[in-house]
Short mmCIF file of C-alpha atoms and ligand atoms in Angstrom, two decimals:
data_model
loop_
_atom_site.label_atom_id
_atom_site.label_comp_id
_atom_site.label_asym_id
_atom_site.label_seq_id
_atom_site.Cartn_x
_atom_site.Cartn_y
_atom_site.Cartn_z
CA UNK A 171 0.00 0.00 0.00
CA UNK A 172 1.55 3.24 -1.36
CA UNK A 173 1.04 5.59 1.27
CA UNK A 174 3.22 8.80 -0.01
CA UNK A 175 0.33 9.33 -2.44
CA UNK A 176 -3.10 10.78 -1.00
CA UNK A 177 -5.83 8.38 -0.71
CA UNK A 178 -9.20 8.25 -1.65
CA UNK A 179 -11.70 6.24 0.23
CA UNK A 180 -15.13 4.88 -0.07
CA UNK A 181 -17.95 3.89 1.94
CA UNK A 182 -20.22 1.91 0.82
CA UNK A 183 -23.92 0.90 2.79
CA UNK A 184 -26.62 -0.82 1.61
CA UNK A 185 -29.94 0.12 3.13
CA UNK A 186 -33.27 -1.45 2.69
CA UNK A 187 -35.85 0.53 4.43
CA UNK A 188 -33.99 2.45 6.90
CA UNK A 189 -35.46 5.93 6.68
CA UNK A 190 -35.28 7.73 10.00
CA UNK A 191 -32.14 5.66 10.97
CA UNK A 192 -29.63 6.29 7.91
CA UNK A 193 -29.89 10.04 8.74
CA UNK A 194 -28.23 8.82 11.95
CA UNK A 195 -25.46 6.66 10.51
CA UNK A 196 -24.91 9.39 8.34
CA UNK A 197 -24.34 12.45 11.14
CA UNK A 198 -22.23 10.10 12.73
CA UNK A 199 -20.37 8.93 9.78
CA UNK A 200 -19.89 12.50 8.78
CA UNK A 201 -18.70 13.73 12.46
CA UNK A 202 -15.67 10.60 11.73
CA UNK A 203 -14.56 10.84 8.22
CA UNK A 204 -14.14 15.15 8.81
CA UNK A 205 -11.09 13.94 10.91
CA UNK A 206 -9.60 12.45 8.30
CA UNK A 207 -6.87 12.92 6.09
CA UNK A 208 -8.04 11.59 3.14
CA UNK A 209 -10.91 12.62 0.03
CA UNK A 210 -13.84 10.34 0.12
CA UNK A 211 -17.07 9.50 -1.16
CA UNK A 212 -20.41 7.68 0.45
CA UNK A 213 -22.07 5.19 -1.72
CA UNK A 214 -25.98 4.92 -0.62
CA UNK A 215 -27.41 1.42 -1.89
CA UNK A 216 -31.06 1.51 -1.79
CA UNK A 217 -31.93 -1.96 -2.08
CA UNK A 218 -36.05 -1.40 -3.60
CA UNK A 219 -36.63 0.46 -0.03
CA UNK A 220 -40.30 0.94 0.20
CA UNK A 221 -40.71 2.89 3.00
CA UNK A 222 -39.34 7.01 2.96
CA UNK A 223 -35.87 5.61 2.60
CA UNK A 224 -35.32 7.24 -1.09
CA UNK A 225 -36.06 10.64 -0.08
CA UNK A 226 -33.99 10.33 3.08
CA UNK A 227 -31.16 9.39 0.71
CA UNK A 228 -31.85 11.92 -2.00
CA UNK A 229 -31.83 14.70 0.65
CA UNK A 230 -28.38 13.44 2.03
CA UNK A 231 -27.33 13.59 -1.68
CA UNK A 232 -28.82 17.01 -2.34
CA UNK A 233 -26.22 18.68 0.63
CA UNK A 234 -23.02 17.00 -0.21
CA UNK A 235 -21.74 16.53 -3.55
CA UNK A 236 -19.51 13.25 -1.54
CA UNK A 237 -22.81 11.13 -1.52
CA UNK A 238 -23.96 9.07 -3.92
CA UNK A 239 -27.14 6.89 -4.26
CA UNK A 240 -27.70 4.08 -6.35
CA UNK A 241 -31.21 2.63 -6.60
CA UNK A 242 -31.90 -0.66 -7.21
CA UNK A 243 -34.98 -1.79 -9.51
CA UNK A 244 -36.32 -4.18 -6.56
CA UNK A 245 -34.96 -5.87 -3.45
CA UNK A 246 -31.82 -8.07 -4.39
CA UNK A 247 -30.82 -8.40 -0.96
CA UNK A 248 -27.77 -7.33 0.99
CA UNK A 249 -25.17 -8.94 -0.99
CA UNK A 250 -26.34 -7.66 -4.30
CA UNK A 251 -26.17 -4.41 -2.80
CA UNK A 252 -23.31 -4.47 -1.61
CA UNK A 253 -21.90 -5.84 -5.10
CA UNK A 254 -23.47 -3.03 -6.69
CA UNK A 255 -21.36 -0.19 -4.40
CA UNK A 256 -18.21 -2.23 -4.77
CA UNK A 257 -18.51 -2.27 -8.60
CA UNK A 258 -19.23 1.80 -7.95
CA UNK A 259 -16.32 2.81 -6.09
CA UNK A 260 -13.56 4.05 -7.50
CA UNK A 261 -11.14 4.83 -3.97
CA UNK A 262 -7.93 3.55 -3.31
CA UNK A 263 -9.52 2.10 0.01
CA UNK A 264 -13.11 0.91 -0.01
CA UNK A 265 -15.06 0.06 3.39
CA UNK A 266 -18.41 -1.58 3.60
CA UNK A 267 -20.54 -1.02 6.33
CA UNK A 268 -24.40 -1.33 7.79
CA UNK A 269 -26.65 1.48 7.78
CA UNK A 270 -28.36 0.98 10.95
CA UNK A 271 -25.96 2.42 13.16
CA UNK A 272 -24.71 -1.66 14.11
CA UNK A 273 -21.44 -0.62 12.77
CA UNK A 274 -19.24 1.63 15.07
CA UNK A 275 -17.79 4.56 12.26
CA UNK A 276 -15.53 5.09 14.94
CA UNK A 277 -13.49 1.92 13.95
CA UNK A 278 -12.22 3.26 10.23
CA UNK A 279 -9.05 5.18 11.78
CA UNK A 280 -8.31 1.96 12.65
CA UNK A 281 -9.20 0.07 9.76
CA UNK A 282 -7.37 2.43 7.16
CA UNK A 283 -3.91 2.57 9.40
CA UNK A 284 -4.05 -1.45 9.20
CA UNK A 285 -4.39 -1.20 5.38
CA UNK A 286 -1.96 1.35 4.98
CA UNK A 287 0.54 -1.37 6.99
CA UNK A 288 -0.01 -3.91 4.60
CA UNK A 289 -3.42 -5.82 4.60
CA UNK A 290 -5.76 -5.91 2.20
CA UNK A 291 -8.64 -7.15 3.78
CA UNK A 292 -9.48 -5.44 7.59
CA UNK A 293 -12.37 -7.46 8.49
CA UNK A 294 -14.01 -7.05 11.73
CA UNK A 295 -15.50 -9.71 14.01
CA UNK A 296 -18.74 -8.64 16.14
CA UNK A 297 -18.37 -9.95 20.04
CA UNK A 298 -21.53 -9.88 21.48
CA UNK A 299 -21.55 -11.64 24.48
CA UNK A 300 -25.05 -10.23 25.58
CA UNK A 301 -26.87 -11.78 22.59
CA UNK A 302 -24.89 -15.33 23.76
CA UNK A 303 -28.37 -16.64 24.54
CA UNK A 304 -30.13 -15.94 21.43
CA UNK A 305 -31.79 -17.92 18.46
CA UNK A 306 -29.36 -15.24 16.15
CA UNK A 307 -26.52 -15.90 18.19
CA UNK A 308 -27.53 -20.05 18.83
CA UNK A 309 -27.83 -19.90 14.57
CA UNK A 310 -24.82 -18.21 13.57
CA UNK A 311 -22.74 -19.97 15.71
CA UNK A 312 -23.61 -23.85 14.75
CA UNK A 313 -23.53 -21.88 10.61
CA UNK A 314 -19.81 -21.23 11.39
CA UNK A 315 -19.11 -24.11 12.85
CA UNK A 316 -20.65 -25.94 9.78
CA UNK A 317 -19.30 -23.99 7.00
CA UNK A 318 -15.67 -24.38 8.48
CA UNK A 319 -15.90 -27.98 8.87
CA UNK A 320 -16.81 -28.71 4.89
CA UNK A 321 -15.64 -26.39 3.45
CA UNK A 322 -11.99 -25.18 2.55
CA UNK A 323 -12.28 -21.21 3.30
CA UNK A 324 -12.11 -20.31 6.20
CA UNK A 325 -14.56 -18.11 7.47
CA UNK A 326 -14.23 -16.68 11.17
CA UNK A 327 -17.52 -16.46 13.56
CA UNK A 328 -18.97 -13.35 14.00
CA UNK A 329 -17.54 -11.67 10.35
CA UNK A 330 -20.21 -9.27 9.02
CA UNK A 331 -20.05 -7.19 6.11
CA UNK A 332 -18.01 -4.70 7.70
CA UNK A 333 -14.84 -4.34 6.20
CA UNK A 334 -12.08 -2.36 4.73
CA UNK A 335 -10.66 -3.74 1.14
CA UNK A 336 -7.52 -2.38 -0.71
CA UNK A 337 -7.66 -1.33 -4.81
CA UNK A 338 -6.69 -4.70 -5.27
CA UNK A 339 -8.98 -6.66 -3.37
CA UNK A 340 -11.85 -4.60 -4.65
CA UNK A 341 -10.61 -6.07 -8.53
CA UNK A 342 -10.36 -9.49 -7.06
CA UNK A 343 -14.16 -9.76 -5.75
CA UNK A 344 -15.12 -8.31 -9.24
CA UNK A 345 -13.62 -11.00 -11.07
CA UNK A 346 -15.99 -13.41 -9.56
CA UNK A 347 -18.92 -13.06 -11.13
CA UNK A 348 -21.13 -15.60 -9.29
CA UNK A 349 -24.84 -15.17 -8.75
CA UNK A 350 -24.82 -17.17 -5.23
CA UNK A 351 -22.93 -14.59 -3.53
CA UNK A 352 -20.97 -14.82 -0.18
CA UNK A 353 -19.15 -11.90 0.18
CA UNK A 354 -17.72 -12.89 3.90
CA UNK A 355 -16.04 -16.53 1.95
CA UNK A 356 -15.10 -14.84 -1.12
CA UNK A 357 -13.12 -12.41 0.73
CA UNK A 358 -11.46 -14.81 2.70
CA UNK A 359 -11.02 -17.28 -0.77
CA UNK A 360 -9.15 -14.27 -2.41
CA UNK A 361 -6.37 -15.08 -0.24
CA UNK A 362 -4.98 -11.68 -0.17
CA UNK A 363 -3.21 -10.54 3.65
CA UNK A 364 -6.20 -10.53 6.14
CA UNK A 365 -6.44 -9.11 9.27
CA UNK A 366 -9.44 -9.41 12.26
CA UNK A 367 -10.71 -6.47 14.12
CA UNK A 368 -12.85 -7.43 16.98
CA UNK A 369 -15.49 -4.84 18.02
CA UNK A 370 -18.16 -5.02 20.40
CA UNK A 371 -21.75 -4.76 18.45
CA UNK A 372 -24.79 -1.82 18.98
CA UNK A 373 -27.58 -2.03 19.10
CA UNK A 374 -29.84 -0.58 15.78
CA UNK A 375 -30.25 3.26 16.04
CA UNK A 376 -33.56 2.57 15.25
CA UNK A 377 -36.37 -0.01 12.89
CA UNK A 378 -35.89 -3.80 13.24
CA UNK A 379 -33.45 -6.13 11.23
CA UNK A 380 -34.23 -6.61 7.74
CA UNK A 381 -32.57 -10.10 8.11
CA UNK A 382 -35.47 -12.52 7.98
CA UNK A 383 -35.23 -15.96 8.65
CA UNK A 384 -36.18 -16.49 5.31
CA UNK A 385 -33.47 -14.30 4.28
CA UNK A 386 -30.74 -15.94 6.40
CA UNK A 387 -31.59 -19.15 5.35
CA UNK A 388 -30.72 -18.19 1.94
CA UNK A 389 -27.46 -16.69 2.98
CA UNK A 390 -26.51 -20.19 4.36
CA UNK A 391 -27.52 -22.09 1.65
CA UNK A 392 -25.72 -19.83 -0.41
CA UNK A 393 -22.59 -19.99 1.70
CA UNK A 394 -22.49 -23.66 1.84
CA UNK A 395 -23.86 -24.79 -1.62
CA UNK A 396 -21.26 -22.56 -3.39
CA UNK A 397 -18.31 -22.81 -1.15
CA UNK A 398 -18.61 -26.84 -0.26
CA UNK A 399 -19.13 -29.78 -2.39
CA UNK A 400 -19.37 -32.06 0.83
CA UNK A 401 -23.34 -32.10 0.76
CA UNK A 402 -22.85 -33.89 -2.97
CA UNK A 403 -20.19 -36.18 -1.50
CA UNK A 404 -22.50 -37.44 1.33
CA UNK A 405 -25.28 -37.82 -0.78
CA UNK A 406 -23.01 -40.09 -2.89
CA UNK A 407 -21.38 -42.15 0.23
CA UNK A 408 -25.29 -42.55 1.46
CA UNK A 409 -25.78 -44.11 -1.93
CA UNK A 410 -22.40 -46.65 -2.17
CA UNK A 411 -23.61 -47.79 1.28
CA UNK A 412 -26.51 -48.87 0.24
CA UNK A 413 -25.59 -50.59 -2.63
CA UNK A 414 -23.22 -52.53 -0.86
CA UNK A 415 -26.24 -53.19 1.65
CA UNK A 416 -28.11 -54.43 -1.43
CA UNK A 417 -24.44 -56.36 -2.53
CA UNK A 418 -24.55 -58.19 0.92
CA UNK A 419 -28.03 -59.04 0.48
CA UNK A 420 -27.74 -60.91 -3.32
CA UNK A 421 -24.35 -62.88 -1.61
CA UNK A 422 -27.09 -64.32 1.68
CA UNK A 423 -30.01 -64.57 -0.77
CA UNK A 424 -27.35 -66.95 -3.35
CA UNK A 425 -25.73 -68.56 -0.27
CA UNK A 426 -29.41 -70.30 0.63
CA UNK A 427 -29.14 -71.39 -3.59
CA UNK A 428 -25.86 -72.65 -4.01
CA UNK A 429 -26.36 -74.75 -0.23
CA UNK A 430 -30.17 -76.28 -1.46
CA UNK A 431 -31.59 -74.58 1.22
CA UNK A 432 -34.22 -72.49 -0.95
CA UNK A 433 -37.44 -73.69 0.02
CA UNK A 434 -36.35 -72.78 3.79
CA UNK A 435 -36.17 -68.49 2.45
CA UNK A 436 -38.87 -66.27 3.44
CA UNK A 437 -40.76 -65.06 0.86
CA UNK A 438 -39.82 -62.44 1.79
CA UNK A 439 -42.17 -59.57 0.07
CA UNK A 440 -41.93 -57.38 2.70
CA UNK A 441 -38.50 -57.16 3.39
CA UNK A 442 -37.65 -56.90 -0.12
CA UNK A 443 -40.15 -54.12 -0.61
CA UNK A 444 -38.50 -52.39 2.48
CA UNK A 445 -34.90 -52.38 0.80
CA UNK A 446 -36.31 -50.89 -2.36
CA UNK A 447 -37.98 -48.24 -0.55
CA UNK A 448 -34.71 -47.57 1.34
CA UNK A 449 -32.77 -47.57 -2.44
CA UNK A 450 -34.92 -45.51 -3.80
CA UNK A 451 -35.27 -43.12 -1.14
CA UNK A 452 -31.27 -42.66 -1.23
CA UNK A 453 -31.35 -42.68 -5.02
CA UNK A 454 -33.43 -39.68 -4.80
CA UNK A 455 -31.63 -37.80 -2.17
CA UNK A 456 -28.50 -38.23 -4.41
CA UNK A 457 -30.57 -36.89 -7.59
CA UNK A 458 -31.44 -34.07 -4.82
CA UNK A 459 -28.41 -32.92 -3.98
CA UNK A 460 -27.21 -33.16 -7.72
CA UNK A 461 -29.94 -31.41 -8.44
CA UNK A 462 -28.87 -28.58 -6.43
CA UNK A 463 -25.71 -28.03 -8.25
CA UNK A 464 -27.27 -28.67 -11.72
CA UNK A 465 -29.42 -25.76 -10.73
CA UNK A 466 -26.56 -23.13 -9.29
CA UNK A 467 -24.56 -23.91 -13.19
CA UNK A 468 -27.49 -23.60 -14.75
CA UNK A 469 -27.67 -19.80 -12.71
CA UNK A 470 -24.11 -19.49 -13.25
CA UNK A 471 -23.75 -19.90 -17.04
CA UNK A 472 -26.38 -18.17 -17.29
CA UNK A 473 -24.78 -15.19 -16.28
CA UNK A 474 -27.57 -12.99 -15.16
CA UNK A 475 -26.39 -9.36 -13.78
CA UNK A 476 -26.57 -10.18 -9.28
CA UNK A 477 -28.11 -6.86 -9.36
CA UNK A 478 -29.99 -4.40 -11.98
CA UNK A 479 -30.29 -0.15 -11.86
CA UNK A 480 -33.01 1.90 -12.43
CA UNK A 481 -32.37 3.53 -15.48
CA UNK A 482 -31.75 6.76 -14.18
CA UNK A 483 -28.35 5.50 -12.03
CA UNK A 484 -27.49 3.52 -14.93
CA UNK A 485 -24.39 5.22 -16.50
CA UNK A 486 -22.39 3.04 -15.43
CA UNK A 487 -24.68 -0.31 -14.38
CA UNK A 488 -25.38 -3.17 -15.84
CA UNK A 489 -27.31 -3.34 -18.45
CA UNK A 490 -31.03 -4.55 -18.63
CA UNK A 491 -31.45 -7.65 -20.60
N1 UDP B 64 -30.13 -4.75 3.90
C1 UDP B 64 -30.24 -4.61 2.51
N2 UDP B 64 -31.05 -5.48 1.84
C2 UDP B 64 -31.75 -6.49 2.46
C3 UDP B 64 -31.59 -6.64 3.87
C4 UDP B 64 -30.76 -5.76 4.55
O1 UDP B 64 -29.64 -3.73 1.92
O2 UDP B 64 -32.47 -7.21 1.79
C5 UDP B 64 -29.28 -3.80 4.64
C6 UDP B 64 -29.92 -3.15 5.87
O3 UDP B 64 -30.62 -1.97 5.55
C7 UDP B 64 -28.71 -2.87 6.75
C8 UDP B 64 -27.76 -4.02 6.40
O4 UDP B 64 -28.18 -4.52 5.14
O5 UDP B 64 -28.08 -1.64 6.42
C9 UDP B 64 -27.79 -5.13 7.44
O6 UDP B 64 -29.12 -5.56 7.64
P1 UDP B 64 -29.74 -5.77 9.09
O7 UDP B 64 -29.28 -4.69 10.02
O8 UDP B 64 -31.21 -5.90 8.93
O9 UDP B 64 -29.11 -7.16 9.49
P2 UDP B 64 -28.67 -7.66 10.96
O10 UDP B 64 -27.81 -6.58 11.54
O11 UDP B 64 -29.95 -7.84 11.71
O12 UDP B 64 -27.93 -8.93 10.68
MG1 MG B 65 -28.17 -4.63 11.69
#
């Protein structure tokens, strides 16, 4: 990291129906980035807000030639959003960050001085010991646990989308393309120098988390269906074990032939019909899983845009199709 040269930083933050609470982010992003010593520029997300959120944003814009808002045509959810700034900025330094106030601004002296000593990535790790007890907390936990186990990135607890990335990391993550985004395993895949920042999490300055369950669900999924190919790998050890079930089965069944002692077998309907239920069950959860990865190339070659621009942000965005 050249650090003779000025820098320029951005800040990007997604927001999907925040109004009322990214006017607070905002003073107190503001009230951090006057003290420092470098140019920057605020990237606004609006991820298809519905609620007052645009005109919260366009009055932010309106004051301060620094802030930019780009609207999306719907809700693409978080990650798009967040793909959509990083494709935006232009800075030397680019740090991603929460709109709800979750994210303590007052960590980016920090986070900058750490790039400017070498790292690429400065990724911060929430430590909220008073949520210990909760079904977010209970979640996240056993999801890290998982993903680390089958997959090869490794992705500490507690990492959320707040995070500093150099030029060059910025390039990296837009070289991959995928539509099953996980920005918090693609950083870490990137392999660049990485360093962890614990903080100690707010609470929102205000609304209520736009994280369904629905909507972390799909992050996991995500996460594990594009970063692990262990789910396939089970599905397929499930199925060689019961074919050499079935295997062991043929070798007792011809034992009884080859000894002349065929009139003492069962006839054995039932039990027969209970082994091809089993097969075919296991057959199916194979096709399943298969399935699953048929349908993330299928979304892959088809190369659909993660995220699309109204048309009147769309100098630079992707185009419709
Ligand atoms: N967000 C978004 N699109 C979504 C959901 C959330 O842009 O579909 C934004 C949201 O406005 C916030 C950030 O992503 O700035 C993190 O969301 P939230 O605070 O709801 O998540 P939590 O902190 O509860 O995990
Ligand atoms: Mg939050």
């Amino acid at each position: 990291m050249p650090s003779s040269k000025k820098l320029t930083l951005d800040i990007i933050i997604p927001v999907y129906n925040e109004a009322g609470v990214v006017e607070q982010t905002h003073v107190r992003l503001l009230a951090l980035l006057e003290n420092i010593p470098h140019d920057y520029n605020i990237y606004y997300i609006d991820d298809g807000s519905t609620d007052g959120t645009p005109e919260c944003l366009a009055a932010l814009a309106a004051h301060d030639s620094r802030v930019e808002v780009l609207t999306l045509s719907r809700n693409f959810g978080h990650q798009a959003a967040l793909t959509a700034g990083l494709d935006h900025a232009r800075g030397d330094l680019v740090i991603t960050m929460d709109g709800d106030g979750q994210h303590p601004a007052e960590m980016i002296p920090q986070m900058i001085k750490l790039a400017m000593s070498g790292y690429d990535i400065v990724q911060t790790q929430r430590l909220d010991e008073t949520q210990r007890f909760s079904f977010k907390h209970w979640t996240s936990s056993l999801f890290y646990k998982l993903i680390n186990r089958i997959s090869g990135t490794r992705v500490e607890p507690g990492t959320a989308d707040f995070r500093l990335l150099t030029r060059q990391a910025v390039d990296a993550l837009k070289g991959m393309p995928e539509y099953h985004r996980f920005l918090r395993g693609m950083v870490s895949w990137i392999g660049f120098p990485l360093v962890i920042l614990p903080y100690k999490v707010g609470e929102r300055m205000g609304g209520k988390s736009k994280y369904s369950l629905q909507k972390m669900v799909k992050l996991a999924l995500d996460a594990i269906f594009s970063f692990s190919l262990v789910p396939l790998y089970i599905g397929v050890s499930l199925g060689g074990v019961m074919l050499l079930l079935a295997l062991a089965e043929m070798v007792y069944v011809l034992s009884f032939w080859l000894t002349g002692r065929e009139s003492s077998l069962e006839p054995g309907w039932s039990s027969l019909m209970f082994v091809l239920l089993i097969v075919g069950g296991m057959l199916m959860t194979v096709l399943g899983f298969i399935g699953v990865y048929i349908g993330y190339i299928f979304q892959e070659v088809k190369r659909r845009p993660v995220y699309l621009l109204k048309k009147s942000d769309s100098q630079t965005g992707t185009k419709e199709q």
